[in-house]
Amino acid sequence: PSEEYENLRRRIYSNTKEIWYYISHEIGKLIADEVKVDALQAILNQVADRKRSLLSDQQKLPELDGYKEWRETEAANVSELVQRRLKHLQNPVDCREARKVICNLNKGCGFGCQLHHIVYCLIFAYATERTLILNSKGWRYNSKGWDYVFHPISDSCTTAYDDKVMPWPVSYDAKVVSLPFIDSISQKPKFLPLAIPKDLAHRIVRFNGDPASWWIGQMLKYILKPRTNMQKAINETIANMNFKSPIVGVHIRRTDKVGTEAAFHHIHEYMTHVKDYYDELELTHPVDKRRVYLASDDANVLEDARKKYPEYEFIGDASIAKTAATHRRYTPLSLAGLLVDLHMLSSCDYIVCTFSSQVGRVAYEIMQTNRVDASNSFFSLDDIYYFGGQNAHDRVVGVSAHELSFFGSPVGDLIGVAGNHWNGFGRGTNKRTNLNGLIPWYKTADHLVLYPFPEYKQVPL
Ligand code: GDP
């Protein structure tokens, strides 16, 4: 399929959803104000039916257009190529002579945040053709270090010997560079997310609707390889769960996050989207049981959900949630539980979560590596997808619009986006005029940043 075809197909899909966000929000407000409640609810139900039918039909297009197998093969090939390049980078012929970048796993944050820290370091390594050395002694999730739980990120090169280490930013081409946290990096390189490699971009966009998270997922795929003991523990927990498709993953982030970095969301806010998913699925597939995999750091959520939604089957482990709560969090046991939750969430057919949480974003990124295209397989109640510390994320104006003209946005202008309000509009700032306002989301499209990463020609295609 051509890139234009793929972009058009995704645009129609996305904009069908945007019509729904607009109508459901506006009518929902009238209902909340108690204006002709029954009549409006009936209209809303009718529109919802039509929306599900449209989206369901559109999802069949890539199944039926004759390129299904091609996409699957291409997705596997490009992923394998990236993995081979990373392996090559991480296992230089002469470790002593190799240029290196050092990353300290001493960031005082949760596991999702630490994974993203390593992802940032690995992207830096890939972009600068330096082998990544991970220092993890005294790591908060296991004081013996990363390699005690996961396979090391290199088989053959794990030290910078006693070479001089220069902190980034470096003024000359130092042999060994150490990296700060991305949040405080100066001279932020343009190759950091959400940029993707130019030499692969035109291949990725032809099978995946969100190349930036696909690229980040590839880094996670390389990094996250549990050792035998850990893998066995994960497998044993999973074997005791009745995990069967269809299943929707729900991630509910509570405890220390609520009120500081994110708002509280009631269980029904998540379940509205779970119900919508199943109502749509039932148009084309019989659903024997509406299953939900529920992950949380709040031990009470599972029981509450089972009580409130008896028609659903909730799968999950309250003891995992218990050890995930703030005061027990940074232990090997809690890490094992989180790895189970991440594995399960990313194996679900669809995820409902809050992208303000790195756990939700990691689950989606892994999901992107588990299938050809997961870009329509989630709903985030709050943020749009992002990478903490990323470079500017813009949307490009695709249709001239009077709503946009007030802040001067002819076709082609770039708008730095702050978020989608899931009501048909998002907030953004025009990069040319610096004016800020509401943008009709459907009149803009994601602006993909292509960066000329090294092409690793020595690695076979
Ligand atoms: P964020 O704070 O949600 O952005 O994500 P972080 O990963 O940085 O920190 C949250 C930490 O809380 C995680 O690393 C886990 O230790 C714990 N946690 C949060 N949600 C869950 C969950 O659903 N399951 C488990 N097992 N742990 C969780």
Short mmCIF file of C-alpha atoms and ligand atoms in Angstrom, two decimals:
data_model
loop_
_atom_site.label_atom_id
_atom_site.label_comp_id
_atom_site.label_asym_id
_atom_site.label_seq_id
_atom_site.Cartn_x
_atom_site.Cartn_y
_atom_site.Cartn_z
CA PRO A 1 0.00 0.00 0.00
CA SER A 2 1.23 3.50 -0.66
CA GLU A 3 2.05 5.86 2.18
CA GLU A 4 -0.73 8.19 0.94
CA TYR A 5 -3.28 5.39 1.11
CA GLU A 6 -2.26 4.44 4.63
CA ASN A 7 -2.34 8.04 5.80
CA LEU A 8 -5.76 8.60 4.24
CA ARG A 9 -7.20 5.44 5.77
CA ARG A 10 -5.91 6.39 9.23
CA ARG A 11 -7.16 9.93 8.84
CA ILE A 12 -10.71 8.80 8.05
CA TYR A 13 -10.60 6.48 11.06
CA SER A 14 -9.30 9.13 13.41
CA ASN A 15 -11.72 11.78 12.19
CA THR A 16 -14.68 9.44 12.53
CA LYS A 17 -13.74 9.26 16.20
CA GLU A 18 -13.39 13.04 16.37
CA ILE A 19 -17.01 13.52 15.16
CA TRP A 20 -18.09 11.20 17.93
CA TYR A 21 -16.04 13.03 20.58
CA TYR A 22 -17.64 16.29 19.53
CA ILE A 23 -21.25 15.09 19.43
CA SER A 24 -21.06 12.99 22.59
CA HIS A 25 -19.47 15.82 24.52
CA GLU A 26 -21.97 18.47 23.38
CA ILE A 27 -25.03 16.30 23.87
CA GLY A 28 -23.56 14.96 27.11
CA LYS A 29 -23.43 18.54 28.43
CA LEU A 30 -27.12 19.10 27.60
CA ILE A 31 -27.98 15.86 29.37
CA ALA A 32 -25.93 16.88 32.40
CA ASP A 33 -27.86 20.19 32.41
CA GLU A 34 -31.07 18.11 32.40
CA VAL A 35 -32.26 19.39 29.03
CA LYS A 36 -34.67 16.86 27.42
CA VAL A 37 -32.61 14.07 28.91
CA ASP A 38 -34.44 11.05 27.47
CA ALA A 39 -34.67 12.40 23.93
CA LEU A 40 -31.01 13.41 23.90
CA GLN A 41 -29.86 10.13 25.38
CA ALA A 42 -31.78 8.30 22.65
CA ILE A 43 -30.04 10.42 19.99
CA LEU A 44 -26.67 9.80 21.57
CA ASN A 45 -27.24 6.04 21.63
CA GLN A 46 -28.19 6.12 17.96
CA VAL A 47 -25.11 8.12 17.01
CA ALA A 48 -22.92 5.80 19.09
CA ASP A 49 -24.28 2.81 17.15
CA ARG A 50 -23.49 4.48 13.84
CA LYS A 51 -20.01 5.46 14.99
CA ARG A 52 -19.20 1.89 16.07
CA SER A 53 -20.45 0.56 12.76
CA LEU A 54 -18.26 3.01 10.81
CA LEU A 55 -15.14 2.28 12.87
CA SER A 56 -15.73 -1.44 12.73
CA ASP A 57 -16.04 -1.34 8.93
CA GLN A 58 -12.90 0.77 8.62
CA GLN A 59 -10.96 -1.68 10.74
CA LYS A 60 -11.70 -4.32 8.14
CA LEU A 61 -9.97 -2.33 5.38
CA PRO A 62 -6.41 -3.39 6.24
CA GLU A 63 -7.71 -6.95 6.68
CA LEU A 64 -9.24 -7.03 3.22
CA ASP A 65 -7.13 -4.77 1.01
CA GLY A 66 -4.75 -7.57 0.10
CA TYR A 67 -1.77 -6.23 2.05
CA LYS A 68 -2.40 -7.91 5.41
CA GLU A 69 0.40 -10.45 5.03
CA TRP A 70 2.70 -7.88 3.48
CA ARG A 71 2.26 -5.63 6.53
CA GLU A 72 2.92 -8.49 8.92
CA THR A 73 6.10 -9.52 7.14
CA GLU A 74 7.33 -5.95 6.80
CA ALA A 75 6.66 -5.17 10.48
CA ALA A 76 8.61 -8.29 11.52
CA ASN A 77 11.46 -7.49 9.12
CA VAL A 78 11.91 -3.87 10.23
CA SER A 79 11.74 -4.88 13.89
CA GLU A 80 14.37 -7.59 13.38
CA LEU A 81 16.58 -5.12 11.55
CA VAL A 82 16.44 -2.65 14.46
CA GLN A 83 17.16 -5.47 16.94
CA ARG A 84 20.19 -6.62 14.90
CA ARG A 85 21.51 -3.08 14.74
CA LEU A 86 21.19 -2.68 18.51
CA LYS A 87 22.93 -6.00 19.08
CA HIS A 88 25.73 -4.92 16.77
CA LEU A 89 26.06 -1.58 18.55
CA GLN A 90 26.07 -3.23 21.99
CA ASN A 91 28.67 -5.88 21.10
CA PRO A 92 31.58 -4.09 19.44
CA VAL A 93 34.44 -6.25 18.14
CA ASP A 94 36.89 -4.41 20.36
CA CYS A 95 35.19 -3.23 23.53
CA ARG A 96 38.27 -1.47 24.81
CA GLU A 97 38.49 0.78 21.78
CA ALA A 98 34.74 1.34 21.34
CA ARG A 99 33.22 4.75 21.98
CA LYS A 100 30.75 4.58 24.82
CA VAL A 101 27.93 6.33 26.58
CA ILE A 102 27.29 5.78 30.27
CA CYS A 103 23.87 5.74 31.84
CA ASN A 104 23.34 5.54 35.60
CA LEU A 105 20.21 3.76 36.75
CA ASN A 106 19.96 5.88 39.87
CA LYS A 107 16.91 7.89 38.93
CA GLY A 108 14.70 8.16 42.00
CA CYS A 109 11.47 7.20 40.30
CA GLY A 110 9.24 4.24 39.44
CA PHE A 111 10.10 1.38 37.09
CA GLY A 112 8.27 2.84 34.08
CA CYS A 113 10.23 6.05 34.49
CA GLN A 114 13.50 4.11 34.83
CA LEU A 115 12.75 2.10 31.70
CA HIS A 116 12.23 5.34 29.82
CA HIS A 117 15.53 6.58 31.22
CA ILE A 118 17.30 3.56 29.67
CA VAL A 119 15.34 4.02 26.42
CA TYR A 120 16.59 7.60 26.20
CA CYS A 121 20.18 6.42 26.80
CA LEU A 122 19.87 3.66 24.20
CA ILE A 123 18.50 6.07 21.60
CA PHE A 124 21.41 8.37 22.40
CA ALA A 125 23.78 5.42 21.96
CA TYR A 126 22.19 4.42 18.64
CA ALA A 127 22.26 8.00 17.33
CA THR A 128 25.93 8.56 18.22
CA GLU A 129 27.17 5.00 17.50
CA ARG A 130 28.35 4.53 21.05
CA THR A 131 27.98 1.36 23.09
CA LEU A 132 25.69 1.90 26.06
CA ILE A 133 27.12 0.99 29.47
CA LEU A 134 24.47 0.72 32.16
CA ASN A 135 25.57 1.31 35.77
CA SER A 136 23.00 -0.18 38.11
CA LYS A 137 24.70 -1.16 41.37
CA GLY A 138 22.44 -0.20 44.26
CA TRP A 139 19.42 -0.06 41.96
CA ARG A 140 16.29 0.66 43.99
CA TYR A 141 14.27 -2.31 42.65
CA ASN A 142 17.16 -4.74 43.26
CA SER A 143 20.32 -3.55 44.95
CA LYS A 144 22.41 -6.20 43.14
CA GLY A 145 21.67 -4.45 39.91
CA TRP A 146 19.78 -4.69 36.63
CA ASP A 147 21.70 -7.74 35.40
CA TYR A 148 20.48 -9.74 38.36
CA VAL A 149 16.89 -9.55 37.06
CA PHE A 150 17.30 -9.00 33.32
CA HIS A 151 19.77 -10.15 30.70
CA PRO A 152 22.52 -7.56 30.40
CA ILE A 153 22.14 -5.11 27.53
CA SER A 154 25.49 -6.34 26.17
CA ASP A 155 27.00 -9.83 26.14
CA SER A 156 30.54 -8.64 25.67
CA CYS A 157 31.00 -4.98 26.58
CA THR A 158 29.87 -3.83 30.02
CA THR A 159 32.60 -1.49 31.24
CA ALA A 160 34.31 1.69 30.16
CA TYR A 161 37.54 0.40 31.79
CA ASP A 162 39.38 3.33 33.32
CA ASP A 163 38.87 5.68 30.39
CA LYS A 164 38.11 9.28 31.25
CA VAL A 165 34.37 9.95 31.48
CA MET A 166 33.13 13.29 30.17
CA PRO A 167 29.66 14.49 31.17
CA TRP A 168 27.31 15.59 28.37
CA PRO A 169 27.42 18.13 26.75
CA VAL A 170 30.94 17.50 25.52
CA SER A 171 32.99 20.06 23.68
CA TYR A 172 35.03 17.55 21.66
CA ASP A 173 34.51 13.99 20.48
CA ALA A 174 35.18 12.35 23.84
CA LYS A 175 35.57 8.60 23.88
CA VAL A 176 33.29 8.07 26.88
CA VAL A 177 30.34 10.33 27.63
CA SER A 178 28.00 10.13 30.61
CA LEU A 179 24.41 11.29 30.36
CA PRO A 180 22.33 13.42 32.73
CA PHE A 181 18.61 12.73 33.26
CA ILE A 182 16.64 13.77 30.20
CA ASP A 183 14.69 16.29 32.30
CA SER A 184 17.80 18.37 32.88
CA ILE A 185 19.77 17.79 29.67
CA SER A 186 21.28 20.85 28.05
CA GLN A 187 21.91 21.08 24.30
CA LYS A 188 19.08 18.61 23.87
CA PRO A 189 19.79 16.59 20.75
CA LYS A 190 17.22 16.59 17.94
CA PHE A 191 17.32 12.81 17.69
CA LEU A 192 15.52 12.35 21.01
CA PRO A 193 11.83 11.30 20.91
CA LEU A 194 9.52 11.69 19.24
CA ALA A 195 11.99 11.67 16.31
CA ILE A 196 12.36 8.47 14.31
CA PRO A 197 15.18 7.31 11.99
CA LYS A 198 14.82 8.72 8.52
CA ASP A 199 16.14 5.61 6.80
CA LEU A 200 13.35 3.49 8.32
CA ALA A 201 10.51 6.02 8.52
CA HIS A 202 9.00 5.35 5.12
CA ARG A 203 8.91 1.65 5.85
CA ILE A 204 7.40 2.05 9.34
CA VAL A 205 4.57 4.39 8.29
CA ARG A 206 3.32 1.83 5.83
CA PHE A 207 2.39 -0.65 8.57
CA ASN A 208 2.12 1.41 11.75
CA GLY A 209 0.00 4.46 12.59
CA ASP A 210 2.24 5.76 15.42
CA PRO A 211 5.89 5.34 14.41
CA ALA A 212 7.30 7.29 17.39
CA SER A 213 5.91 4.88 19.98
CA TRP A 214 6.81 1.93 17.72
CA TRP A 215 10.44 3.11 17.74
CA ILE A 216 10.44 3.48 21.54
CA GLY A 217 8.85 0.03 21.78
CA GLN A 218 11.77 -1.39 19.80
CA MET A 219 14.19 -0.05 22.43
CA LEU A 220 12.10 -1.72 25.17
CA LYS A 221 12.08 -4.95 23.21
CA TYR A 222 15.87 -4.94 23.23
CA ILE A 223 16.19 -3.95 26.90
CA LEU A 224 13.46 -5.94 28.62
CA LYS A 225 14.54 -9.58 28.67
CA PRO A 226 13.89 -11.17 32.09
CA ARG A 227 16.35 -13.84 33.23
CA THR A 228 15.18 -17.45 33.60
CA ASN A 229 14.22 -17.21 37.28
CA MET A 230 12.24 -14.03 36.83
CA GLN A 231 10.62 -15.35 33.66
CA LYS A 232 9.62 -18.52 35.51
CA ALA A 233 8.03 -16.53 38.34
CA ILE A 234 6.13 -14.40 35.81
CA ASN A 235 4.96 -17.47 33.88
CA GLU A 236 3.73 -19.17 37.05
CA THR A 237 1.60 -16.20 38.07
CA ILE A 238 0.22 -15.86 34.56
CA ALA A 239 -0.60 -19.58 34.32
CA ASN A 240 -3.02 -19.18 37.24
CA MET A 241 -5.00 -16.47 35.47
CA ASN A 242 -7.82 -17.16 33.07
CA PHE A 243 -6.33 -14.97 30.35
CA LYS A 244 -8.26 -15.40 27.09
CA SER A 245 -9.11 -13.13 24.18
CA PRO A 246 -11.23 -11.08 23.86
CA ILE A 247 -9.88 -9.11 26.79
CA VAL A 248 -9.47 -5.42 27.56
CA GLY A 249 -6.66 -4.21 29.80
CA VAL A 250 -7.44 -1.46 32.29
CA HIS A 251 -4.68 0.35 34.17
CA ILE A 252 -5.81 2.44 37.13
CA ARG A 253 -3.04 4.56 38.62
CA ARG A 254 -3.86 5.90 42.06
CA THR A 255 -1.88 6.32 45.35
CA ASP A 256 0.86 8.96 45.12
CA LYS A 257 -0.03 10.01 41.55
CA VAL A 258 -3.50 11.35 42.34
CA GLY A 259 -3.64 15.05 43.01
CA THR A 260 0.06 15.54 42.27
CA GLU A 261 0.64 14.48 38.66
CA ALA A 262 -2.82 13.31 37.61
CA ALA A 263 -6.49 13.63 38.48
CA PHE A 264 -8.53 10.90 40.17
CA HIS A 265 -10.59 8.86 37.71
CA HIS A 266 -13.54 6.81 38.89
CA ILE A 267 -13.84 3.20 37.70
CA HIS A 268 -16.88 4.07 35.55
CA GLU A 269 -14.77 6.44 33.44
CA TYR A 270 -12.60 3.48 32.41
CA MET A 271 -15.53 1.10 32.03
CA THR A 272 -17.39 3.42 29.62
CA HIS A 273 -14.58 2.79 27.13
CA VAL A 274 -14.43 -0.93 27.89
CA LYS A 275 -18.17 -1.18 27.18
CA ASP A 276 -17.76 0.80 23.96
CA TYR A 277 -14.99 -1.56 22.86
CA TYR A 278 -17.15 -4.64 23.45
CA ASP A 279 -20.26 -3.08 21.87
CA GLU A 280 -18.21 -2.48 18.74
CA LEU A 281 -16.60 -5.92 18.79
CA GLU A 282 -20.00 -7.59 19.08
CA LEU A 283 -21.01 -6.13 15.71
CA THR A 284 -18.63 -8.62 14.07
CA HIS A 285 -17.66 -11.24 16.67
CA PRO A 286 -19.63 -13.23 19.22
CA VAL A 287 -18.33 -12.36 22.70
CA ASP A 288 -18.70 -15.24 25.18
CA LYS A 289 -17.64 -13.18 28.17
CA ARG A 290 -16.60 -9.56 28.60
CA ARG A 291 -13.20 -10.00 30.21
CA VAL A 292 -11.08 -7.23 31.72
CA TYR A 293 -7.50 -7.49 32.97
CA LEU A 294 -7.27 -4.96 35.78
CA ALA A 295 -3.92 -3.62 36.94
CA SER A 296 -3.50 -1.00 39.64
CA ASP A 297 -1.37 0.22 42.52
CA ASP A 298 -4.58 0.52 44.55
CA ALA A 299 -5.46 -2.80 46.21
CA ASN A 300 -9.17 -1.96 46.56
CA VAL A 301 -9.92 -1.39 42.90
CA LEU A 302 -10.36 -5.02 41.88
CA GLU A 303 -12.99 -5.82 44.48
CA ASP A 304 -14.79 -2.56 43.82
CA ALA A 305 -14.91 -3.28 40.08
CA ARG A 306 -16.24 -6.82 40.59
CA LYS A 307 -19.00 -5.48 42.83
CA LYS A 308 -20.01 -2.67 40.50
CA TYR A 309 -19.77 -4.61 37.22
CA PRO A 310 -20.96 -8.17 37.83
CA GLU A 311 -21.58 -8.72 34.11
CA TYR A 312 -17.82 -8.49 33.45
CA GLU A 313 -15.16 -11.00 34.41
CA PHE A 314 -12.24 -9.20 36.07
CA ILE A 315 -8.85 -10.86 35.97
CA GLY A 316 -6.08 -9.55 38.15
CA ASP A 317 -4.19 -10.16 41.34
CA ALA A 318 -5.01 -8.02 44.36
CA SER A 319 -1.76 -9.07 46.04
CA ILE A 320 0.20 -7.55 43.13
CA ALA A 321 -1.68 -4.30 43.60
CA LYS A 322 -0.96 -4.44 47.32
CA THR A 323 2.79 -4.68 46.83
CA ALA A 324 2.56 -1.95 44.20
CA ALA A 325 1.21 0.56 46.71
CA THR A 326 3.66 3.32 47.54
CA HIS A 327 5.13 2.00 50.81
CA ARG A 328 6.00 -1.46 49.40
CA ARG A 329 6.87 -0.42 45.92
CA TYR A 330 10.64 -0.56 45.47
CA THR A 331 11.23 -4.24 46.14
CA PRO A 332 12.07 -7.24 43.93
CA LEU A 333 8.60 -8.67 44.68
CA SER A 334 6.87 -5.50 43.54
CA LEU A 335 8.97 -5.51 40.37
CA ALA A 336 7.89 -9.09 39.61
CA GLY A 337 4.26 -8.05 40.01
CA LEU A 338 4.69 -5.07 37.74
CA LEU A 339 6.31 -7.23 35.06
CA VAL A 340 3.27 -9.51 35.20
CA ASP A 341 0.94 -6.51 34.88
CA LEU A 342 2.93 -5.05 31.98
CA HIS A 343 3.01 -8.37 30.17
CA MET A 344 -0.73 -8.87 30.61
CA LEU A 345 -1.76 -5.30 29.73
CA SER A 346 0.34 -5.35 26.57
CA SER A 347 -1.12 -8.73 25.57
CA CYS A 348 -4.70 -7.45 25.76
CA ASP A 349 -6.71 -6.61 22.65
CA TYR A 350 -7.21 -3.05 23.83
CA ILE A 351 -6.03 -0.89 26.78
CA VAL A 352 -7.89 1.79 28.71
CA CYS A 353 -5.52 3.80 30.88
CA THR A 354 -4.12 7.23 31.66
CA PHE A 355 -1.06 8.17 29.61
CA SER A 356 -0.02 10.51 32.42
CA SER A 357 1.31 7.26 33.92
CA GLN A 358 4.54 5.79 32.58
CA VAL A 359 3.13 2.33 33.34
CA GLY A 360 0.28 2.97 30.88
CA ARG A 361 2.66 4.30 28.25
CA VAL A 362 5.12 1.41 28.65
CA ALA A 363 2.24 -1.08 28.27
CA TYR A 364 1.25 0.61 25.00
CA GLU A 365 4.84 0.76 23.74
CA ILE A 366 5.28 -2.97 24.35
CA MET A 367 1.91 -3.57 22.68
CA GLN A 368 3.31 -1.78 19.63
CA THR A 369 6.01 -4.46 19.38
CA ASN A 370 3.55 -7.34 19.91
CA ARG A 371 1.48 -6.59 16.85
CA VAL A 372 1.72 -4.89 13.48
CA ASP A 373 -0.10 -1.73 14.56
CA ALA A 374 -1.50 -1.01 18.03
CA SER A 375 -2.06 2.69 17.35
CA ASN A 376 -5.86 2.29 17.54
CA SER A 377 -5.85 -0.20 20.39
CA PHE A 378 -5.96 2.12 23.39
CA PHE A 379 -7.84 4.92 25.03
CA SER A 380 -6.12 7.31 27.42
CA LEU A 381 -8.44 9.17 29.76
CA ASP A 382 -6.03 12.06 30.04
CA ASP A 383 -2.85 12.80 28.07
CA ILE A 384 -2.10 12.04 24.46
CA TYR A 385 0.95 9.82 23.96
CA TYR A 386 4.28 11.43 24.89
CA PHE A 387 7.80 10.61 26.02
CA GLY A 388 8.89 12.45 29.18
CA GLY A 389 11.46 15.10 28.22
CA GLN A 390 10.63 14.82 24.51
CA ASN A 391 11.33 17.49 21.92
CA ALA A 392 8.40 19.54 20.61
CA HIS A 393 5.38 17.54 19.47
CA ASP A 394 3.58 19.36 16.67
CA ARG A 395 0.55 18.87 14.52
CA VAL A 396 0.41 20.27 11.05
CA VAL A 397 -2.62 22.16 9.75
CA GLY A 398 -4.10 20.10 6.93
CA VAL A 399 -7.31 21.94 6.07
CA SER A 400 -7.81 25.67 6.14
CA ALA A 401 -10.30 26.49 8.84
CA HIS A 402 -11.92 29.64 10.13
CA GLU A 403 -11.55 28.33 13.71
CA LEU A 404 -7.82 28.26 13.13
CA SER A 405 -7.53 31.58 11.35
CA PHE A 406 -7.94 33.54 14.58
CA PHE A 407 -4.47 32.48 15.46
CA GLY A 408 -3.31 32.57 11.88
CA SER A 409 -2.95 29.01 10.75
CA PRO A 410 -2.89 28.54 7.01
CA VAL A 411 -2.37 25.04 5.68
CA GLY A 412 1.11 23.84 6.56
CA ASP A 413 1.54 25.78 9.80
CA LEU A 414 2.87 23.81 12.72
CA ILE A 415 0.96 23.78 15.98
CA GLY A 416 2.68 22.69 19.18
CA VAL A 417 0.07 20.61 20.95
CA ALA A 418 -0.60 20.48 24.67
CA GLY A 419 -3.32 17.83 24.50
CA ASN A 420 -6.59 16.58 23.08
CA HIS A 421 -9.66 17.36 25.17
CA TRP A 422 -11.48 14.35 23.67
CA ASN A 423 -14.40 16.61 22.75
CA GLY A 424 -13.34 17.34 19.18
CA PHE A 425 -10.82 20.00 20.20
CA GLY A 426 -7.31 20.21 21.51
CA ARG A 427 -5.16 23.04 22.79
CA GLY A 428 -2.14 24.28 20.96
CA THR A 429 0.19 27.11 20.04
CA ASN A 430 0.89 28.19 16.49
CA LYS A 431 4.69 28.02 16.10
CA ARG A 432 4.77 30.89 13.59
CA THR A 433 2.47 33.41 15.30
CA ASN A 434 2.93 32.17 18.87
CA LEU A 435 -0.84 32.47 19.42
CA ASN A 436 -2.54 29.92 21.60
CA GLY A 437 -6.07 28.51 21.29
CA LEU A 438 -8.43 25.61 20.71
CA ILE A 439 -7.83 23.63 17.54
CA PRO A 440 -10.35 21.37 15.82
CA TRP A 441 -8.24 18.20 16.02
CA TYR A 442 -9.53 16.75 12.73
CA LYS A 443 -8.13 19.68 10.75
CA THR A 444 -4.61 18.84 11.85
CA ALA A 445 -2.42 15.78 11.47
CA ASP A 446 0.51 14.50 13.47
CA HIS A 447 3.82 15.96 12.33
CA LEU A 448 6.37 13.19 12.18
CA VAL A 449 9.97 14.22 12.87
CA LEU A 450 12.51 12.31 10.76
CA TYR A 451 16.12 12.45 11.92
CA PRO A 452 19.14 11.19 9.95
CA PHE A 453 20.29 8.54 12.43
CA PRO A 454 23.30 6.43 11.37
CA GLU A 455 22.21 3.72 8.94
CA TYR A 456 24.33 0.84 10.21
CA LYS A 457 25.23 -0.28 6.70
CA GLN A 458 27.54 -2.97 8.15
CA VAL A 459 24.46 -4.76 9.55
CA PRO A 460 22.77 -6.88 6.85
CA LEU A 461 19.30 -5.72 5.81
P1 GDP B 1 4.03 6.68 36.94
O1 GDP B 1 4.42 7.24 38.27
O2 GDP B 1 2.66 6.09 36.96
O3 GDP B 1 4.23 7.64 35.82
O4 GDP B 1 4.95 5.41 36.61
P2 GDP B 1 6.30 4.89 37.27
O5 GDP B 1 6.56 3.54 36.71
O6 GDP B 1 7.36 5.89 37.12
O7 GDP B 1 6.01 4.74 38.83
C1 GDP B 1 4.90 4.07 39.30
C2 GDP B 1 5.26 2.81 40.04
O8 GDP B 1 4.11 2.40 40.79
C3 GDP B 1 5.54 1.64 39.12
O9 GDP B 1 6.83 1.56 38.67
C4 GDP B 1 5.14 0.46 40.00
O10 GDP B 1 6.14 0.19 40.94
C5 GDP B 1 3.91 1.01 40.71
N1 GDP B 1 2.67 0.77 39.90
C6 GDP B 1 1.87 1.71 39.35
N2 GDP B 1 0.83 1.13 38.71
C7 GDP B 1 0.98 -0.20 38.84
C8 GDP B 1 0.23 -1.34 38.40
O11 GDP B 1 -0.80 -1.25 37.75
N3 GDP B 1 0.70 -2.56 38.74
C9 GDP B 1 1.85 -2.72 39.47
N4 GDP B 1 2.24 -3.98 39.72
N5 GDP B 1 2.59 -1.68 39.89
C10 GDP B 1 2.16 -0.43 39.60
#
